[in-house]
PDB file of C-alpha atoms in Angstrom:
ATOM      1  CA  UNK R   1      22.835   0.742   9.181  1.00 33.00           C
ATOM      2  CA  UNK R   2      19.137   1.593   7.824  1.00 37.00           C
ATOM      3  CA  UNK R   3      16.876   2.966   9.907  1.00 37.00           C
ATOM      4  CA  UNK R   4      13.380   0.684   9.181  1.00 36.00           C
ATOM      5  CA  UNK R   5      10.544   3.625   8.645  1.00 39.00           C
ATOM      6  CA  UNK R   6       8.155   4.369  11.395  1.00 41.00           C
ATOM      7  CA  UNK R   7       4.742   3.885   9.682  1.00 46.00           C
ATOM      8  CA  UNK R   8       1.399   3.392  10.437  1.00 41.00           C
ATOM      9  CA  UNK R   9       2.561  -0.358   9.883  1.00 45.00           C
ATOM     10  CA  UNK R  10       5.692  -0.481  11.622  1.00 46.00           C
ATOM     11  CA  UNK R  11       5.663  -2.992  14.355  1.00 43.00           C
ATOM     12  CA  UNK R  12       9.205  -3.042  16.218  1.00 40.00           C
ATOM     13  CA  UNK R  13       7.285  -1.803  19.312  1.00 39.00           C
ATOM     14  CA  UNK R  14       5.114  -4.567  19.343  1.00 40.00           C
ATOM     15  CA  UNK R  15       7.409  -6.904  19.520  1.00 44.00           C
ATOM     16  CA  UNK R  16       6.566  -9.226  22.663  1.00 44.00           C
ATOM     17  CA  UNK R  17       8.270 -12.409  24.111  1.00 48.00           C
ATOM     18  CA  UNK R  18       6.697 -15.684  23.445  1.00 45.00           C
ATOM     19  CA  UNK R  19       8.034 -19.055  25.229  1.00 48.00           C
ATOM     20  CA  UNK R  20      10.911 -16.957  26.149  1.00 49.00           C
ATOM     21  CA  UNK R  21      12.114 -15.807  23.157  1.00 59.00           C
ATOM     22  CA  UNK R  22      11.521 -12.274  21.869  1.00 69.00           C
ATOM     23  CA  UNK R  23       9.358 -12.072  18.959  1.00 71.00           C
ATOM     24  CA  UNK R  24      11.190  -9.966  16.423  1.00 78.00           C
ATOM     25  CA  UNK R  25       9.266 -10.698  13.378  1.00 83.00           C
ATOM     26  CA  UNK R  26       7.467  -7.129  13.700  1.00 87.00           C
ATOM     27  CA  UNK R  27      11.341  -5.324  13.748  1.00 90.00           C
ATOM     28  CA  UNK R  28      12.140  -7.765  10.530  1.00 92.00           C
ATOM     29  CA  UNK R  29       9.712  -6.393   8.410  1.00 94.00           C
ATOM     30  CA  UNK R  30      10.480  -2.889   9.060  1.00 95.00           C
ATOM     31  CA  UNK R  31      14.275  -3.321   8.688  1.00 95.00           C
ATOM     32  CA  UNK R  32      12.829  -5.159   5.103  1.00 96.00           C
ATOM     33  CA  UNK R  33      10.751  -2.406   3.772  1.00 97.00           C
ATOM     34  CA  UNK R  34      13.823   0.031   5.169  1.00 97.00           C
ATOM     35  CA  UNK R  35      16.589  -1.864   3.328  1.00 97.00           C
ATOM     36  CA  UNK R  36      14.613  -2.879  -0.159  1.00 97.00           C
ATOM     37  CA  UNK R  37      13.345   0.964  -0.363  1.00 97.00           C
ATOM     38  CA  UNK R  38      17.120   1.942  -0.023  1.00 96.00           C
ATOM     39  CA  UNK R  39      18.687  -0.862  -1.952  1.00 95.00           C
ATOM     40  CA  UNK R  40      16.123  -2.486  -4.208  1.00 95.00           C
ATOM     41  CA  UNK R  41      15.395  -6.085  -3.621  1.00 96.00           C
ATOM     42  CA  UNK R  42      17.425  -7.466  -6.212  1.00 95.00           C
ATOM     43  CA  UNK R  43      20.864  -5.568  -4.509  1.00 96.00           C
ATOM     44  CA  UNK R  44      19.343  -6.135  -0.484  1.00 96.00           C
ATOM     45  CA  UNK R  45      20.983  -9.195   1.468  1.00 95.00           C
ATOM     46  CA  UNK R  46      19.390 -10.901   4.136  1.00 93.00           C
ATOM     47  CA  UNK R  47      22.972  -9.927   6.087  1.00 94.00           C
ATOM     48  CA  UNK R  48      22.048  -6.088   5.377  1.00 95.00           C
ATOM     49  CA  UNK R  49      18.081  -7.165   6.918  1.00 94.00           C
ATOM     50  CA  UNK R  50      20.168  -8.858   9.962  1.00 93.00           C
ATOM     51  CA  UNK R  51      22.362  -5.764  10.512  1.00 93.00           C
ATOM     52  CA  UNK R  52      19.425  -3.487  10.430  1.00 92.00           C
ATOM     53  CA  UNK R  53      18.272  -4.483  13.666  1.00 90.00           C
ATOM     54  CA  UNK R  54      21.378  -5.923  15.118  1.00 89.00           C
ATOM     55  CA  UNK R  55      21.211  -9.822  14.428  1.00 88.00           C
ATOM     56  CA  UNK R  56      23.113 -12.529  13.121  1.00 87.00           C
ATOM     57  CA  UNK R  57      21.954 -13.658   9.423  1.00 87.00           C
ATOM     58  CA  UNK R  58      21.060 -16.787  11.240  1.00 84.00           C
ATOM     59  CA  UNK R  59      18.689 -15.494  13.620  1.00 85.00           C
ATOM     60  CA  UNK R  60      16.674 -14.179  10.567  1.00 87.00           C
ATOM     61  CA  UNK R  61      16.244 -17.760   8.937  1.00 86.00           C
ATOM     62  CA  UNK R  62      13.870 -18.594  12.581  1.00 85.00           C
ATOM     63  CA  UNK R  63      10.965 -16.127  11.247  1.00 87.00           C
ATOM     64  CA  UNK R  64      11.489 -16.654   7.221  1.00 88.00           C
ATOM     65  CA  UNK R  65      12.472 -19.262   4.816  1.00 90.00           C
ATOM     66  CA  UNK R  66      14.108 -16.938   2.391  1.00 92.00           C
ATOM     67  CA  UNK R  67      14.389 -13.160   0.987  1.00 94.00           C
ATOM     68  CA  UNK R  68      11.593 -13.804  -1.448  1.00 95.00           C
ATOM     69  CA  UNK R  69       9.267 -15.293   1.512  1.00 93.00           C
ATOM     70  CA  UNK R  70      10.115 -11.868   3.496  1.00 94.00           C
ATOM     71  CA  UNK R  71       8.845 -10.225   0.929  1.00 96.00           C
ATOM     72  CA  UNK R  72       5.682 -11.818   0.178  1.00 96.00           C
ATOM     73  CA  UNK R  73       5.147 -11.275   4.028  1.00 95.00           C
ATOM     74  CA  UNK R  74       5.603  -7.797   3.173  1.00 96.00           C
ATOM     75  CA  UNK R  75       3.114  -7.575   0.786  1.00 97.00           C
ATOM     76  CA  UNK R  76       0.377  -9.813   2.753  1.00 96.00           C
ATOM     77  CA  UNK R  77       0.689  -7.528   5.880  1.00 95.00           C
ATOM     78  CA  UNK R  78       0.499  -4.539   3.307  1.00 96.00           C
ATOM     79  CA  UNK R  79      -2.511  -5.951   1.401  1.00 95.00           C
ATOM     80  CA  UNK R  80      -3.994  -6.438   4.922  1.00 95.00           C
ATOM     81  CA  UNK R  81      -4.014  -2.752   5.962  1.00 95.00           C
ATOM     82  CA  UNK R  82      -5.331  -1.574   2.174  1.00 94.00           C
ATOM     83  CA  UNK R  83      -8.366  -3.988   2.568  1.00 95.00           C
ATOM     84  CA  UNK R  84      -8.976  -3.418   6.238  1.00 95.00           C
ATOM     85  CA  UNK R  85      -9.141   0.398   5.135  1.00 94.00           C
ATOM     86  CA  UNK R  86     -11.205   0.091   2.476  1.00 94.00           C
ATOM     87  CA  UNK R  87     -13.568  -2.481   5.200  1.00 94.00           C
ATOM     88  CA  UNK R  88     -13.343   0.917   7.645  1.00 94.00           C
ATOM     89  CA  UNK R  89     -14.673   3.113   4.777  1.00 94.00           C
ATOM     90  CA  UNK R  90     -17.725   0.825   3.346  1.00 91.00           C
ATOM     91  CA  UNK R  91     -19.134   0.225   6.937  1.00 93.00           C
ATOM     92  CA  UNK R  92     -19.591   4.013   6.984  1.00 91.00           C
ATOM     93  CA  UNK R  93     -23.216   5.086   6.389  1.00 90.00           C
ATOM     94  CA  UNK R  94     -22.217   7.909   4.059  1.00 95.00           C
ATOM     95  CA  UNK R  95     -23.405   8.846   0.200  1.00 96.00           C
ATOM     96  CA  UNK R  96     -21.725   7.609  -2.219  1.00 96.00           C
ATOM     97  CA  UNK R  97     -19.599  10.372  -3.157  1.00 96.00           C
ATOM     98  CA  UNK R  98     -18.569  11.401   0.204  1.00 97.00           C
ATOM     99  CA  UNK R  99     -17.478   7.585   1.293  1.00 97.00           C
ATOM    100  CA  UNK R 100     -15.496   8.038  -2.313  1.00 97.00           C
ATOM    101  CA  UNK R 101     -13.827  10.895  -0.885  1.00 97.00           C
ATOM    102  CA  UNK R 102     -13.452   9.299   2.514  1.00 97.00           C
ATOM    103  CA  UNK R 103     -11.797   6.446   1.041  1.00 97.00           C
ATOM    104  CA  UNK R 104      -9.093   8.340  -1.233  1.00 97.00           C
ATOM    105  CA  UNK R 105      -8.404  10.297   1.569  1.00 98.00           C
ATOM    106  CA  UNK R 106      -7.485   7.565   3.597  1.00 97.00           C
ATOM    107  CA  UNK R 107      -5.722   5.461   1.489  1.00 97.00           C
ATOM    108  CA  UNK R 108      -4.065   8.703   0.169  1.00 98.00           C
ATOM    109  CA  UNK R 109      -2.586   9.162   4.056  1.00 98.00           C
ATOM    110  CA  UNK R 110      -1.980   5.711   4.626  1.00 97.00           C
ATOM    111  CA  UNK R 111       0.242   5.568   1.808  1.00 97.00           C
ATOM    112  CA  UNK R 112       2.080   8.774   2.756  1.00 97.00           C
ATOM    113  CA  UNK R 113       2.691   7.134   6.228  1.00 97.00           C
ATOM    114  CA  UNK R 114       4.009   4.237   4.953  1.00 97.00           C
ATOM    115  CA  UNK R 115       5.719   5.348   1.846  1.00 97.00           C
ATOM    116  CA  UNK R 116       8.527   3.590   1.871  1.00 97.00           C
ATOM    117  CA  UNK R 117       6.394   0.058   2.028  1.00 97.00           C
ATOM    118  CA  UNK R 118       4.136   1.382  -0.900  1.00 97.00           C
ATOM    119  CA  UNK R 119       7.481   2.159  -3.244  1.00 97.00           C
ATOM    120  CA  UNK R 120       8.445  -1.520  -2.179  1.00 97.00           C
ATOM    121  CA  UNK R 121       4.943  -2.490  -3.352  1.00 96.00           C
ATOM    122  CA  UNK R 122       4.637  -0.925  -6.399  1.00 95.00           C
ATOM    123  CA  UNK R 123       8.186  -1.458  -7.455  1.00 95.00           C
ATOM    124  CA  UNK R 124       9.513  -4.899  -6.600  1.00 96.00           C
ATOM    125  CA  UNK R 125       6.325  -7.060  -7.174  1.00 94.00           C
ATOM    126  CA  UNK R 126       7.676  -8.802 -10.136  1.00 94.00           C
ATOM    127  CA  UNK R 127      10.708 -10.689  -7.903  1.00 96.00           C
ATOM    128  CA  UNK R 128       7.391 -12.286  -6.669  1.00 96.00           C
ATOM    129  CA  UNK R 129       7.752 -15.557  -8.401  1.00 96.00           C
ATOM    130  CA  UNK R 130       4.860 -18.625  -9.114  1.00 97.00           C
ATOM    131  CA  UNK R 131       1.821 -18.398  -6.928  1.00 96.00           C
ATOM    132  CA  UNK R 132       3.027 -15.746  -4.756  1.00 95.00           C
ATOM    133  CA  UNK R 133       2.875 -13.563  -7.868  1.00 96.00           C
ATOM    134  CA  UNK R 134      -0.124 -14.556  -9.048  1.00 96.00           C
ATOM    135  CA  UNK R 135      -1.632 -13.948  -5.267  1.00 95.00           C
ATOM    136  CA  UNK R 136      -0.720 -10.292  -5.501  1.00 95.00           C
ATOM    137  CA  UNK R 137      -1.867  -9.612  -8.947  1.00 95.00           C
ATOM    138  CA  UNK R 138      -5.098 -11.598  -8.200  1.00 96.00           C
ATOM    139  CA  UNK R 139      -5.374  -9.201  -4.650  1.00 95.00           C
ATOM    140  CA  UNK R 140      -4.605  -6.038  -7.191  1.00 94.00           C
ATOM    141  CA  UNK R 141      -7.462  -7.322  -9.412  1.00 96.00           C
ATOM    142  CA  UNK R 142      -9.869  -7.546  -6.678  1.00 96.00           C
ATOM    143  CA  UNK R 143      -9.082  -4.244  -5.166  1.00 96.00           C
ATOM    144  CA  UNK R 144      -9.178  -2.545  -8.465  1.00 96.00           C
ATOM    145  CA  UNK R 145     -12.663  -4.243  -8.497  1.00 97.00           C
ATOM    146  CA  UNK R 146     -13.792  -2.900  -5.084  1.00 96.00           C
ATOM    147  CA  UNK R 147     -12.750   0.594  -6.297  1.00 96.00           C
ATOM    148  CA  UNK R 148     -14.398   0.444  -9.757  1.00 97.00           C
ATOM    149  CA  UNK R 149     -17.985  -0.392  -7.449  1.00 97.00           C
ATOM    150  CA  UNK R 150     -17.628   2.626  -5.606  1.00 96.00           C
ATOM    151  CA  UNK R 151     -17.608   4.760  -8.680  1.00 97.00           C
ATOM    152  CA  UNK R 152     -20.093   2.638  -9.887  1.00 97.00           C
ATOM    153  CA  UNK R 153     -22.547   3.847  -6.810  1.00 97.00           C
ATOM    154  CA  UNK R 154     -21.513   7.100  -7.719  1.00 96.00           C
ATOM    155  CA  UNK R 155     -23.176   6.931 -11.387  1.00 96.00           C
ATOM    156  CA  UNK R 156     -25.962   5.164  -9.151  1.00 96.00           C
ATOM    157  CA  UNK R 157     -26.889   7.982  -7.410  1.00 94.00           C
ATOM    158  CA  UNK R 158     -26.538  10.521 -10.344  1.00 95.00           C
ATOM    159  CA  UNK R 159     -23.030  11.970  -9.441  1.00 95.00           C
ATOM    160  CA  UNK R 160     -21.344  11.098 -11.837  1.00 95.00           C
ATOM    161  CA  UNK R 161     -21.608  10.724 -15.827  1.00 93.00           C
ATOM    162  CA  UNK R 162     -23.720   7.660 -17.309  1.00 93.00           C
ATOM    163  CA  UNK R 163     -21.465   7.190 -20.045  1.00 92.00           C
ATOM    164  CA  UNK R 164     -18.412   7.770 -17.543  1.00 94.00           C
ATOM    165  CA  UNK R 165     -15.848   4.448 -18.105  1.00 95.00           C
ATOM    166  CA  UNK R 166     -15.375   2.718 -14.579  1.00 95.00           C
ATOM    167  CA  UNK R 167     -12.642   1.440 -15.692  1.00 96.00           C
ATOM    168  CA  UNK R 168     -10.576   3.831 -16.555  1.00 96.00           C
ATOM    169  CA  UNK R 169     -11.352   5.749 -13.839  1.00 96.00           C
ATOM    170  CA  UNK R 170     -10.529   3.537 -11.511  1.00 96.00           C
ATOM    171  CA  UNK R 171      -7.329   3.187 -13.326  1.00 96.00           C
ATOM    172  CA  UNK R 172      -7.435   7.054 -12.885  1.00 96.00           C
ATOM    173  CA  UNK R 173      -7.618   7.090  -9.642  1.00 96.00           C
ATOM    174  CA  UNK R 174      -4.863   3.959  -8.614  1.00 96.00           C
ATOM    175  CA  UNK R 175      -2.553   6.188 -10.882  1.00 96.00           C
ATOM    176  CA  UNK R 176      -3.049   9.260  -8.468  1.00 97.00           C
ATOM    177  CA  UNK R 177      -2.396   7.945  -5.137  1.00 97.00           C
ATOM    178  CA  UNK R 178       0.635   5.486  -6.296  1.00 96.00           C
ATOM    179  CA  UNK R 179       1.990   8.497  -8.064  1.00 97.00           C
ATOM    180  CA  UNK R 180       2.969  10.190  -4.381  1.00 97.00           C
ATOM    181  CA  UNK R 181       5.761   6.971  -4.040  1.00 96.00           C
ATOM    182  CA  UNK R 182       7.448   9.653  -6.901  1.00 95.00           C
ATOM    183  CA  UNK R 183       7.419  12.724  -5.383  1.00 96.00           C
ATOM    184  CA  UNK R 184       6.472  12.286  -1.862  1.00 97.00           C
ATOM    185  CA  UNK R 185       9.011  13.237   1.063  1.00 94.00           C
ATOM    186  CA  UNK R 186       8.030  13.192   4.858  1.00 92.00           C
ATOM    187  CA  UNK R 187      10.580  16.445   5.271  1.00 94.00           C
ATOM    188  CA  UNK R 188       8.386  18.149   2.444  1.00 94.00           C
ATOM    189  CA  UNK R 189       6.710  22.037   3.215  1.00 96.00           C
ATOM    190  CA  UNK R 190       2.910  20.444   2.802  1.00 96.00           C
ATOM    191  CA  UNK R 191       0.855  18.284   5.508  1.00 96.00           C
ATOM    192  CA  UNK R 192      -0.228  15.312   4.239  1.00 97.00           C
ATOM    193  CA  UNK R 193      -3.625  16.100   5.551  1.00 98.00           C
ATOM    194  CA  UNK R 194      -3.577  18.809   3.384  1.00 98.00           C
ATOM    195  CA  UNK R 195      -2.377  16.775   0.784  1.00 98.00           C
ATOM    196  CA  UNK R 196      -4.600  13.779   1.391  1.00 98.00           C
ATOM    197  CA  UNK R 197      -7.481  16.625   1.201  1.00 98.00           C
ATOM    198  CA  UNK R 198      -6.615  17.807  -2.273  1.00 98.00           C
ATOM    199  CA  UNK R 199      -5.879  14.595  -3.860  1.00 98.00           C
ATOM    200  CA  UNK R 200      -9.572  13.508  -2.585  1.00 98.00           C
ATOM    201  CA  UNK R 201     -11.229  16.757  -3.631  1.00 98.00           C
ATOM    202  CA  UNK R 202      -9.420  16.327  -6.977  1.00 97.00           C
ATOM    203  CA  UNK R 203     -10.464  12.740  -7.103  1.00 97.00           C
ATOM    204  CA  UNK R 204     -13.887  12.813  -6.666  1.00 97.00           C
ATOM    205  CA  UNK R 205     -14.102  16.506  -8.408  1.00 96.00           C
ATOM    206  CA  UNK R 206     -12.713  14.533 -11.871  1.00 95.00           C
ATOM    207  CA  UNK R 207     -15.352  12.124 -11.742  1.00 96.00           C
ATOM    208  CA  UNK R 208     -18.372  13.931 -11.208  1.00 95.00           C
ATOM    209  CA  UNK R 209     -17.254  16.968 -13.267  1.00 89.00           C
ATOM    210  CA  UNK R 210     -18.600  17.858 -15.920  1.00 64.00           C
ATOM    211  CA  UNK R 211     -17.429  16.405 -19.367  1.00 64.00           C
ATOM    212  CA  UNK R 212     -15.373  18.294 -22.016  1.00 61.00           C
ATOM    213  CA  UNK R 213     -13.603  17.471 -25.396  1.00 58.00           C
ATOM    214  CA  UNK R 214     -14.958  16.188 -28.450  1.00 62.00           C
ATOM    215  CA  UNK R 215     -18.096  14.784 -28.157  1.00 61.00           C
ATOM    216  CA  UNK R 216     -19.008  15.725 -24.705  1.00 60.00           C
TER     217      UNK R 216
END
């Protein structure tokens, strides 16, 4: 049986009774993430989802219409937290460098405490099919946006390089913090505070550094 991760979004101890019936919805999700980290979506069954927390296959069918709808639902609640973060982090009267660094810090520990839901995100998107995939790469687009602006305010306030691509660098900095899904381990000899500290540091240190190479 797979054990569903215990996250910043796990929800199994949320789960309340409503009309009678115990609302297990929060549990599914977890015993989701848990099963398509371990098994890949294509190889999961709803039956292994089921046994993770000790239902019949049926039971499952009352909160979801199918495996693909349990995984969009996955990536909604997932693209809830990552926007609600980045919400936290612009209401913050801080410079523009320093809410940079608050903000890769944060999303750098969120997706260390939820690991297992980020590999599922990064890696099983494309069994999204129609206008659920087009929803998530639409949602990627607009957070790749929203990152791009604060490196924008950066150049703004003289930080960073005038000639500096935003683009790239906020391809730069997506490719850091979704690298950890590779090498990441909860057991590993590193905090992730100390981790989340040097990724940010590193972060914001490679866009306001000073330029080398040809030409610079």
């Amino acid at each position: 049986m797979v054990t569903p991760p215990q996250g910043k979004g796990g929800g199994a101890a949320t789960s309340v009774r409503r009309g009678g019936r115990r609302n297990r919805r929060p549990e599914l999700i977890d015993a989701a993430i848990a099963v398509f980290y371990e098994k890949g979506y294509a190889s999961a069954s709803i039956e292994d989802i089921a046994g993770a927390i000790g239902v019949r296959k049926g039971s499952v069918y009352h909160y979801i219409d199918s495996k693909e709808d349990l995984l969009a639902r996955i990536f909604e609640q997932s693209d809830e937290q990552s926007f609600g973060l980045m919400q936290e982090i612009g209401a913050l009267d801080l410079p523009a460098t320093e809410q940079l660094y608050a903000f890769a810090r944060t999303w750098t520990l969120w997706y260390m405490a939820n690991i297992e839901r980020a590999a599922v995100y990064l890696r099983d998107w494309k069994h999204l099919t129609g206008p659920r995939r087009d929803k998530v790469r639409a949602v990627r687009r607009e957070y790749l946006d929203r990152v791009e602006a604060m490196v924008e305010d950066v150049k703004r306030e003289g930080k960073a390089d005038p000639a500096l691509d935003t683009k790239f660098a906020g391809f730069f900095l997506f490719s850091v913090i979704n690298g950890l899904v590779s090498w990441y381990r909860r057991d590993g000899p590193d905090s992730s505070v100390a981790i989340a500290e040097a990724y940010a540091e590193m972060i914001v240190g490679t866009i306001v550094g000073t330029r080398v190479g040809p030409g610079a």
